[in-house]
Coordinates of C-alpha atoms in Angstrom, one line a residue:
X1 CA 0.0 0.0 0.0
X2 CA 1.0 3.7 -0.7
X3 CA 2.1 5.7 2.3
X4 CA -0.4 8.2 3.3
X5 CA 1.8 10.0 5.8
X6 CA 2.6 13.6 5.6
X7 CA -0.1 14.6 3.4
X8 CA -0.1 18.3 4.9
X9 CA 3.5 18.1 3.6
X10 CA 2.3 20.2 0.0
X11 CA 3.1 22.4 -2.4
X12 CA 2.5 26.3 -0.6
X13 CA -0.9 27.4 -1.6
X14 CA 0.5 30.6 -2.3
X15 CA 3.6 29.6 -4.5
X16 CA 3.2 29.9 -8.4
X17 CA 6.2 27.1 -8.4
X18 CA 6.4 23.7 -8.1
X19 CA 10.0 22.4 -7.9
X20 CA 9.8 20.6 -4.7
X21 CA 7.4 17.3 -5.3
X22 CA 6.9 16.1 -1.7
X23 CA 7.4 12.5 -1.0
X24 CA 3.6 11.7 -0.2
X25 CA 2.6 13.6 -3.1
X26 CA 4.9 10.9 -5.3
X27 CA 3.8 8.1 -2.7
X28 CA 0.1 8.2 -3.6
X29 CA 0.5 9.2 -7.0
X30 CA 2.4 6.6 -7.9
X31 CA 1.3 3.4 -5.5
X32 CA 3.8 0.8 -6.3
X33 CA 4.1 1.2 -9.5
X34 CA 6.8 -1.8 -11.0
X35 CA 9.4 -0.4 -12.8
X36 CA 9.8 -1.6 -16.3
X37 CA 13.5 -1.5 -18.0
X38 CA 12.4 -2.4 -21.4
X39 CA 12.9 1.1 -23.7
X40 CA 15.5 3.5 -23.1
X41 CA 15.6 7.5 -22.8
X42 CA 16.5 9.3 -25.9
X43 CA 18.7 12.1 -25.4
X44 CA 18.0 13.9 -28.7
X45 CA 15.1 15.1 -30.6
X46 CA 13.0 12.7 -32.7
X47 CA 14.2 14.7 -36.2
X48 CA 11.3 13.1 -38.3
X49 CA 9.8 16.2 -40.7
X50 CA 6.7 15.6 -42.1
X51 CA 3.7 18.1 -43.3
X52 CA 2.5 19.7 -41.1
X53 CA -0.2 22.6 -40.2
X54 CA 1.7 23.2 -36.9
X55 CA 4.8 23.4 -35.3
X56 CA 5.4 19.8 -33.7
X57 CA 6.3 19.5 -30.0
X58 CA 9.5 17.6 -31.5
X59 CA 11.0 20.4 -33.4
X60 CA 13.7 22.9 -31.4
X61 CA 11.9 26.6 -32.5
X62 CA 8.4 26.9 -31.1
X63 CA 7.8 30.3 -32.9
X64 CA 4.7 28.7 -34.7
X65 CA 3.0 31.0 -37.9
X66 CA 1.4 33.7 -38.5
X67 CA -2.1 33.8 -36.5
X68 CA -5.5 33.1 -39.2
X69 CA -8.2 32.2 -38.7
X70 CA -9.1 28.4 -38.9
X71 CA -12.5 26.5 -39.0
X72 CA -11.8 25.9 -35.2
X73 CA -12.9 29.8 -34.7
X74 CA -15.8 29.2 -36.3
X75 CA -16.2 25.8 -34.4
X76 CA -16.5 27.5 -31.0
X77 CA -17.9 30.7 -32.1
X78 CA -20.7 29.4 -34.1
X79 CA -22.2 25.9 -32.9
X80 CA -20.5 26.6 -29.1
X81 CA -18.2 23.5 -29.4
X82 CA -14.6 23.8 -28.0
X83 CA -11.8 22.5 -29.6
X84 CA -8.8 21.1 -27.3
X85 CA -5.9 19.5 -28.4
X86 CA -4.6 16.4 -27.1
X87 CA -1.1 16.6 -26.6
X88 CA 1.4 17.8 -24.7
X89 CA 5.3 18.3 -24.8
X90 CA 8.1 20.5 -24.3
X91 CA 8.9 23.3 -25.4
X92 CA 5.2 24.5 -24.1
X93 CA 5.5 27.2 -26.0
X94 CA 5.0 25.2 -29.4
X95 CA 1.3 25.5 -28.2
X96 CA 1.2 28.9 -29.0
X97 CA 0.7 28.5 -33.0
X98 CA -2.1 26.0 -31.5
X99 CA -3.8 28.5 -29.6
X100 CA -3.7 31.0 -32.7
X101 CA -5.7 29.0 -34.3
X102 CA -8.3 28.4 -32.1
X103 CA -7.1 25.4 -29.6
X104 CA -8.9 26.2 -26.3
X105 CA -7.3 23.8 -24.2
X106 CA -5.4 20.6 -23.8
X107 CA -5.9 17.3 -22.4
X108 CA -2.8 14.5 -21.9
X109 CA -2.6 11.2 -20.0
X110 CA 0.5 8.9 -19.1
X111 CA 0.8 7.8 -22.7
X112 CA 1.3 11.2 -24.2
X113 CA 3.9 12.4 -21.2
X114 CA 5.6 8.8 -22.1
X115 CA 6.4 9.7 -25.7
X116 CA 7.3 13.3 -24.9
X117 CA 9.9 12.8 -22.1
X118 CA 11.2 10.0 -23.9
X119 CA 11.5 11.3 -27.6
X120 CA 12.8 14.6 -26.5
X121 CA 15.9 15.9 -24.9
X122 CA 14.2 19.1 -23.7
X123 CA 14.0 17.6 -20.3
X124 CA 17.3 16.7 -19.5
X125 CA 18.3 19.7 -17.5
X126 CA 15.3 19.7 -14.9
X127 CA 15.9 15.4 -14.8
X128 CA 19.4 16.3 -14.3
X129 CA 18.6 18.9 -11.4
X130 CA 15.9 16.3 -9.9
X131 CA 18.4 12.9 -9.7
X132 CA 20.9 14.8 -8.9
X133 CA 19.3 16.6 -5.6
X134 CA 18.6 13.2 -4.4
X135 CA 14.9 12.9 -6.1
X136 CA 13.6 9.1 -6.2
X137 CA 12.4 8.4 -9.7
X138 CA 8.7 8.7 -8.9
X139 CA 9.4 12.6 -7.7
X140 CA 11.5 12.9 -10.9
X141 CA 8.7 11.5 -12.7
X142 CA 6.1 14.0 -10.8
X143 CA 8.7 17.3 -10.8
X144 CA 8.7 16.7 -14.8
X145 CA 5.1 16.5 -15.4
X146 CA 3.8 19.2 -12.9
X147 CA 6.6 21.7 -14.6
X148 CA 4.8 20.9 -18.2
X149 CA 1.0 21.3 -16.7
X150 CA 1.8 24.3 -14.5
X151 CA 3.6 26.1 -18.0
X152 CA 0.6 25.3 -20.5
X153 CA -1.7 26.6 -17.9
X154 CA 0.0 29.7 -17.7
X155 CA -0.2 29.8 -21.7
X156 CA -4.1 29.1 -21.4
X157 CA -4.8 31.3 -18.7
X158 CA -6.4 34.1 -20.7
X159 CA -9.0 31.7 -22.3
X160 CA -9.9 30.7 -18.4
X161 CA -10.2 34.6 -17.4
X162 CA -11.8 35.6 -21.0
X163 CA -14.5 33.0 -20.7
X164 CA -15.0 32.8 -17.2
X165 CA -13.5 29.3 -16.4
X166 CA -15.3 27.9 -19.3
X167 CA -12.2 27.1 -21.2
X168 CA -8.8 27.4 -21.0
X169 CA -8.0 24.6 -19.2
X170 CA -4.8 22.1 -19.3
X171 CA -5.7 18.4 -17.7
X172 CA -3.2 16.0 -16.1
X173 CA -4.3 12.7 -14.9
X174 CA -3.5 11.0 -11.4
X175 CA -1.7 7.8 -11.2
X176 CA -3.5 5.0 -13.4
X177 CA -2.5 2.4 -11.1
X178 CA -5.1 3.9 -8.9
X179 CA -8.2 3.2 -10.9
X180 CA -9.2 0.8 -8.5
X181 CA -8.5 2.7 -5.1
X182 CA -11.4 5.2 -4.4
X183 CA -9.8 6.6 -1.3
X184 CA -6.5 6.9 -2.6
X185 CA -7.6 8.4 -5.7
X186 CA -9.5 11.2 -3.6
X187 CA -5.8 11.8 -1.6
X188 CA -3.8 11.5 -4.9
X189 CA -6.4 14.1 -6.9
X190 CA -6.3 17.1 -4.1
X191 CA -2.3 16.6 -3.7
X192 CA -1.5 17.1 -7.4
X193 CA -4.0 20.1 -7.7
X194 CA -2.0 21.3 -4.9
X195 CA 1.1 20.9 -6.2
X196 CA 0.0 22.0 -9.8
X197 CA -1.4 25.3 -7.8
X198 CA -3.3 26.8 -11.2
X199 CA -7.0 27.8 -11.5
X200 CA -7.3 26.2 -14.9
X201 CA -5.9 22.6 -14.6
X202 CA -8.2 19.8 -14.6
X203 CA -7.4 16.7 -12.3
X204 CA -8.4 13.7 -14.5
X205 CA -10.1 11.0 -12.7
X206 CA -10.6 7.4 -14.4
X207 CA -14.6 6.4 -14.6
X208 CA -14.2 2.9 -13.0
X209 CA -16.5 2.2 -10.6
X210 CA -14.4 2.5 -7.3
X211 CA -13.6 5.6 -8.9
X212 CA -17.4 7.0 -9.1
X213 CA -17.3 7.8 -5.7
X214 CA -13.7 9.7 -5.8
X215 CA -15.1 11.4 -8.4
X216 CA -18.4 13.2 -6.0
X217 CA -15.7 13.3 -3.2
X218 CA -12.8 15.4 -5.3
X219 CA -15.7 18.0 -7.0
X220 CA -17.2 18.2 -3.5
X221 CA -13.8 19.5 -2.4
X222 CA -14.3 22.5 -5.0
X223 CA -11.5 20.8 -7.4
X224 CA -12.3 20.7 -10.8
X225 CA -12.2 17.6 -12.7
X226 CA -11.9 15.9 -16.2
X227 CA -13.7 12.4 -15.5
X228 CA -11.7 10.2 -18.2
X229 CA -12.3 6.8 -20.0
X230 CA -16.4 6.6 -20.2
X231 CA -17.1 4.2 -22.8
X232 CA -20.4 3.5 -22.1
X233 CA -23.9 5.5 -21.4
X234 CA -24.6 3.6 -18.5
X235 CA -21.5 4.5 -17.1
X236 CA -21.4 7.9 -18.2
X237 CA -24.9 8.5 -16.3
X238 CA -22.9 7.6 -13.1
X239 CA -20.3 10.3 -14.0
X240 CA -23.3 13.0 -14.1
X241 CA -24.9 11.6 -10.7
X242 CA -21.1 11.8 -9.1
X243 CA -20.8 15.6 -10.5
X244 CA -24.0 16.7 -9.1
X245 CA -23.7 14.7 -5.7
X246 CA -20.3 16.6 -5.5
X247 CA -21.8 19.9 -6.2
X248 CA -24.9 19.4 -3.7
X249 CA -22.2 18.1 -0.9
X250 CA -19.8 20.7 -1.6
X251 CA -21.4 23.4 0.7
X252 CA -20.4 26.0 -1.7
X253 CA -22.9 29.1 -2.0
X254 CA -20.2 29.8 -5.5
X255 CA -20.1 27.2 -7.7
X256 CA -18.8 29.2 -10.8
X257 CA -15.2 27.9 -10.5
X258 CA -15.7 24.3 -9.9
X259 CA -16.3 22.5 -13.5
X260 CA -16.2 19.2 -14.6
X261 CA -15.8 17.6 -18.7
X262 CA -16.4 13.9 -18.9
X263 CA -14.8 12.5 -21.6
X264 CA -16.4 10.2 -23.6
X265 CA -14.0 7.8 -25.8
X266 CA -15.4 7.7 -29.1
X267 CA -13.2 5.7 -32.0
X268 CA -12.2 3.0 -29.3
X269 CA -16.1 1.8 -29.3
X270 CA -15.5 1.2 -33.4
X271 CA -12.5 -0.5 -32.9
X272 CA -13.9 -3.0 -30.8
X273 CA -17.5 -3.1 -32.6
X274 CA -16.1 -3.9 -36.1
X275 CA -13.8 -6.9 -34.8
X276 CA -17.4 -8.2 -33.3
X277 CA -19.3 -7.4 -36.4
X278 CA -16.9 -8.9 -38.5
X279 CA -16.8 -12.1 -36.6
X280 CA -20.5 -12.5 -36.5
X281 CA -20.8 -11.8 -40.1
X282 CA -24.1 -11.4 -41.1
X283 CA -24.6 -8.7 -43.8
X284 CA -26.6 -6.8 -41.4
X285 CA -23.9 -6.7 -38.9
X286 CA -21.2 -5.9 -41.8
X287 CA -23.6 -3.1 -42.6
X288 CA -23.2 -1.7 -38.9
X289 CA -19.2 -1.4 -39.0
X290 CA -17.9 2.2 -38.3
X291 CA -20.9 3.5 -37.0
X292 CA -21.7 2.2 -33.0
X293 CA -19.5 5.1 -32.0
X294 CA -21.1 8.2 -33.4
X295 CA -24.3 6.8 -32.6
X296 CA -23.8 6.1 -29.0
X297 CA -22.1 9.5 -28.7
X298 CA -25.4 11.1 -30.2
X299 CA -27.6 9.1 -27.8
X300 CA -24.9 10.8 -24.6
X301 CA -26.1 14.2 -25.8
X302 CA -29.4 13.4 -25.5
X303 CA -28.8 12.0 -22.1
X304 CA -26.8 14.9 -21.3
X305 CA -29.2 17.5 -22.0
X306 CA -31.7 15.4 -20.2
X307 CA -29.4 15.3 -16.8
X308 CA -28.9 19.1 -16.9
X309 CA -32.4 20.4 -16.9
X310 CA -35.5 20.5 -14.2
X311 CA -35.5 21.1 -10.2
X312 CA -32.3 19.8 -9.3
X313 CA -29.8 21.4 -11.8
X314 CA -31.9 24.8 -11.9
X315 CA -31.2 25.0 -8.0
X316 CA -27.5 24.2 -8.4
X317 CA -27.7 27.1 -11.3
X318 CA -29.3 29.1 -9.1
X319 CA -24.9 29.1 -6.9
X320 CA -23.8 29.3 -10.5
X321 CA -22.8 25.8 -11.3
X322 CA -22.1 25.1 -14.8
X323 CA -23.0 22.0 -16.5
X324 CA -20.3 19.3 -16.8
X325 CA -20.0 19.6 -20.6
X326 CA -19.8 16.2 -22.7
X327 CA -15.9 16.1 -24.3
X328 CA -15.4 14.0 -27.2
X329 CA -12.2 12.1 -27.1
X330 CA -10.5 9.2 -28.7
X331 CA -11.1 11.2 -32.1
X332 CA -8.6 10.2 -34.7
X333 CA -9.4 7.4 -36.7
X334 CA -8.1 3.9 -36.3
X335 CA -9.8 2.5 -39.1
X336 CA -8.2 4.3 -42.8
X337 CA -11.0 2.8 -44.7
X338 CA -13.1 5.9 -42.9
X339 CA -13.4 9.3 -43.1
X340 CA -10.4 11.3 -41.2
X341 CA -13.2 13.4 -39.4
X342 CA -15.8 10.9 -39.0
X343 CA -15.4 11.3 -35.0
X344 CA -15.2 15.2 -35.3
X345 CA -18.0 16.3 -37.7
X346 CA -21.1 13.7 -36.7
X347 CA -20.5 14.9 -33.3
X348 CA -20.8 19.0 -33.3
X349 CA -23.1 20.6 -30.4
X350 CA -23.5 23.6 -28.4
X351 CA -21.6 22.9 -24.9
X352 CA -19.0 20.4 -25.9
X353 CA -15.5 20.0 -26.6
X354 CA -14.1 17.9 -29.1
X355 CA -9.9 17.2 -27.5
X356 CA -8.2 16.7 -30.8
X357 CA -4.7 14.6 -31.6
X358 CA -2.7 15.7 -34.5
X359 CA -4.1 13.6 -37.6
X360 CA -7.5 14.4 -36.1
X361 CA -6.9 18.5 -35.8
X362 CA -5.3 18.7 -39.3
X363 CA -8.0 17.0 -40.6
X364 CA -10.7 19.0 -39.4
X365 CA -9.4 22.2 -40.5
X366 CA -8.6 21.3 -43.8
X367 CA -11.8 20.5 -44.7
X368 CA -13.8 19.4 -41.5
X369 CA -17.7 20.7 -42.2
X370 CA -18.7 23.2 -39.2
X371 CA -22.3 22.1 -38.6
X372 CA -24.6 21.0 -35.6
X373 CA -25.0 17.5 -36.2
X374 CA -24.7 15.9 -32.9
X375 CA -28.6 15.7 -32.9
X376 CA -29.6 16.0 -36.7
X377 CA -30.4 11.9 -36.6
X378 CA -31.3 10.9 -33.1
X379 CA -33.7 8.4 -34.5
X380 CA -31.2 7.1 -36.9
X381 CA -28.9 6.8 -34.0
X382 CA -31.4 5.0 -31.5
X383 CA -31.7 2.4 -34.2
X384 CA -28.3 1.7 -34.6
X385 CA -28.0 0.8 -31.1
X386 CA -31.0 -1.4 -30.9
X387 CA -30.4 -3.0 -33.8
X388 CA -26.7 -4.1 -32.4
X389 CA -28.0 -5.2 -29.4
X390 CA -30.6 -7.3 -31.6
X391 CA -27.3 -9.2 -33.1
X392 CA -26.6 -10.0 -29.0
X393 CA -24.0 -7.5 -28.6
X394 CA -23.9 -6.0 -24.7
X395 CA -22.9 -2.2 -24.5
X396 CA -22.4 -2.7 -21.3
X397 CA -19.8 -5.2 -21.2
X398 CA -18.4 -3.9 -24.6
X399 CA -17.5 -0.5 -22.0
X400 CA -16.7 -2.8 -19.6
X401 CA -13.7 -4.5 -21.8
X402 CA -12.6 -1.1 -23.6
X403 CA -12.6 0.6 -19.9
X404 CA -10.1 -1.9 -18.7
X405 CA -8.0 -2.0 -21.9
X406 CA -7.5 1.6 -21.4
X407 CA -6.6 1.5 -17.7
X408 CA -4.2 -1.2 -18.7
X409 CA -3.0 0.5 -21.6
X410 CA -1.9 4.0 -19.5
X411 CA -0.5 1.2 -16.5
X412 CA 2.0 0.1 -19.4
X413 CA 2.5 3.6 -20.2
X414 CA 3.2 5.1 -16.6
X415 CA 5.3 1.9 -15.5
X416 CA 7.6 2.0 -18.9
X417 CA 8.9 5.8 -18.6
X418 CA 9.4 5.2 -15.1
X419 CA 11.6 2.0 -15.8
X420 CA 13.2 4.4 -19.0
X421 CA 13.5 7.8 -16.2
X422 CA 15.1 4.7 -13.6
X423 CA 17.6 3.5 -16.7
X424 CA 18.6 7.1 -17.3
X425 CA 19.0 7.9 -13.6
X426 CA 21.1 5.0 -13.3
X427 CA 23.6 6.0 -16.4
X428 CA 23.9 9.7 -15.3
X429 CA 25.0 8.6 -11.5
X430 CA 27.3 6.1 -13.4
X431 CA 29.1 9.2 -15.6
X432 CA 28.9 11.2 -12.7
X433 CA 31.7 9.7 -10.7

C-alpha cells in the first residue's frame, strides 16, 4: 500500500512554483508502481519532418506561424463547441501557434507524457537537477510532469479569465494504477491540484466504478475535474450523478469555478465493434461497422441535456454551477477505410468540446464541415444501437472491456517511462563519478 503519511506536507498554496514534489505527493500518485527496464531515454530530438499545419512538439523553434483564422474559430464561435488538443510536450511554448488557431485547451494522460519525455531531450536539464538533488524516480517522474501542466496553464490562462472558467483549461491525470482505489484516488487528486497550484488545470479521474465515488468526493472539495475513460452510457450516467452529488455536498454558495468535462471515448467503441461485427458476419452486422460510436455519442447528448435540466440542476444554477459539458475524445481514426473526421464532424453541439490529436486536428481544419450535427439523426442513431443489441451485442460489457483496456493501456505507459527515467537515472550517477 501507498504511504499516506505527511499529506499536509504540499506544495505552498500561495507559491506559483512547483519544484519541490513532496514524497507523499509521489507516494500516492504513484502506489507501487513496477518499474519496467524495457525502452530507453533518448537524449536527442526525434528529427522526423513531415507536413504539417503546426509546429510539432518535437521540433527545437516553437515560434509557430502567423495567426488566421481556422474552422476551429468558427467551431466555437458558431455551434458553441470547443476544440482542445490532445497533446502535450516540451517546449510549451509550441502551443502557442495552436492556440492562434483556435485550440482552447489541452488534455494528456500517461501515454502522451511517455512519448514526450522519452523522444525529446528538452527535459534533461530539470531530470538532471531532480536525480541529482537526491529525487527518487517517482518525484522525478512528478517534478517533470507538474513543470509541463503548470507552464501550459500559464499559456491558457487568458481563455480561463476571458470565458469565465469555461475554457482554458490544461488536464493531467493522477496515477493510473489507482483506478481501482477510491480513497487513494480522492488523496492523490487534491495533492496534485496542490502541487500544480493553477485555476485552470483539470485533475483527470478514471470512470471505474471505485472511482465514481472519488469522483463526487474530489468536485465536493471545489477541485475541478476531467472524468476520463467513459465508454459507455450507463456509465457515463454515473459520472453525471457523481458531479452533481459533488456539487450538492460541496457546501459552496459559488459554484462558478468548480467544472467538470467527462470525456467520452469515441473511436475505441468502433474498434472493438467492427472486430465483433466482422466475426458475426451477417450482412446486417457488416452493414453496422464504423458506425456504433457516433451513434452512441449522439444518444450521450441526449442524455446529457436530459441530466442538466429540471428542479435539481436549476437550484444548483441558481450558486452558478455550470454543466459538466460532454468532451469528445479518442477522435482520430483507427480504421483508414473511414473518413479522417468521421469522430469530429457527426459529433458538433453547443456545450461540448471535441480534444483533438494531430491527424485528427489537421483534418478537421482542412476540410472538417462546421455544422450541428450531434442531434440532426437521433432516430437514426437510437436504431443503430438497438439493432446491435438485436445481433446479442452488450454495450455494457463492450465499455466494460474497452474501460479496462484503457486502464491497462496508460498502466504500461506510466510503468515504462518510469523504468526508462530509472535507466537514465542509473547511467547519469554512473558518468557522474
Amino acid at each position: 500500500m501507498a504511504s499516506l503519511s505527511n499529506l499536509t506536507n504540499l506544495t505552498p498554496a500561495g507559491s506559483r512554483s512547483s519544484s519541490v514534489i513532496p514524497a507523499s505527493f509521489v507516494s500516492i500518485l504513484s502506489f507501487n508502481a513496477k518499474l519496467s527496464s524495457a525502452s530507453h531515454l533518448s537524449l536527442r530530438y526525434n528529427q522526423q519532418t513531415r507536413p504539417s499545419l503546426f509546429v510539432r512538439c518535437e521540433a527545437s523553434g516553437g515560434n509557430g506561424s502567423s495567426a488566421k483564422r481556422t474552422t476551429l474559430h468558427d467551431l466555437y464561435e458558431k455551434e458553441g463547441q470547443s476544440p482542445w488538443y490532445d497533446n502535450l510536450c516540451r517546449p510549451v511554448t509550441d502551443l502557442l501557434p495552436f492556440i492562434s488557431r483556435g485550440v482552447r485547451g489541452v488534455t494528456s494522460n500517461p501515454a502522451i507524457f511517455q512519448k514526450a519525455i522519452s523522444t525529446s531531450n528538452a527535459y534533461n536539464d530539470q531530470f538532471r537537477t531532480l536525480v541529482e538533488s537526491g529525487k527518487d524516480i517517482k518525484r522525478v517522474y512528478w517534478g517533470l510532469v507538474v513543470k509541463d501542466i503548470q507552464d501550459a496553464c500559464d499559456l491558457f490562462e487568458p481563455i480561463y479569465d476571458q470565458t469565465e472558467a469555461e475554457d482554458g483549461y490544461v488536464s493531467v491525470e493522477v496515477s493510473p494504477l489507482l483506478a481501482d482505489d477510491t480513497d487513494t484516488t480522492v488523496k492523490a487528486a487534491k495533492l496534485l491540484h496542490k502541487s500544480v497550484n493553477r485555476r485552470n488545470v483539470y485533475i483527470k479521474i478514471p470512470a471505474t466504478a471505485p472511482c465514481i465515488p472519488s469522483i463526487r468526493d474530489v468536485i465536493a472539495s471545489g477541485i475541478s475535474v476531467n472524468v476520463t475513460l467513459i465508454f459507455s452510457i450507463a456509465r457515463y450516467e454515473a459520472v453525471i450523478d457523481a458531479y452533481l452529488d459533488g456539487l450538492e455536498a460541496s457546501g459552496l454558495d459559488d459554484l462558478s469555478r468548480v467544472t467538470s468535462v467527462a470525456s467520452f471515448f469515441v473511436s475505441r467503441v468502433d474498434t472493438l465493434m467492427d472486430k465483433m461485427l466482422e466475426k458475426i458476419g451477417t450482412p446486417e452486422a457488416l452493414d453496422l461497422r464504423g458506425k456504433a460510436a457516433v451513434a452512441q455519442a449522439a444518444l450521450a447528448y441526449q442524455l446529457y441535456q436530459k441530466k442538466f435540466s429540471g428542479p435539481r440542476w436549476e437550484a444548483l444554477v441558481k450558486k452558478g454551477a455550470k454543466k459538466q459539458r460532454l468532451l469528445w475524445a479518442s477522435t482520430s481514426v483507427k480504421n483508414p477505410a473511414y473518413s479522417d473526421t468521421l469522430y469530429v464532424d457527426p459529433l458538433i453541439g453547443p456545450d461540448t468540446v471535441s480534444t483533438m490529436p494531430d491527424q485528427a486536428l489537421e483534418a478537421f481544419i482542412d476540410h472538417g464541415t462546421v455544422k450541428r450535427t450531434i442531434d440532426a439523426n437521433v432516430s437514426e442513431a437510437e436504431g443503430i444501437y438497438s439493432a446491435l443489441e438485436k445481433l446479442g451485442i452488450d454495450w455494457n460489457k463492450v465499455g466494460d472491456q474497452l474501460e479496462e483496456e484503457g486502464v491497462d493501456s496508460f498502466k504500461k505507459s506510466f510503468e515504462s517511462l518510469l523504468g526508462t527515467l530509472e535507466d537514465k537515472a542509473n547511467t547519469l550517477k554512473l558518468t557522474s563519478h
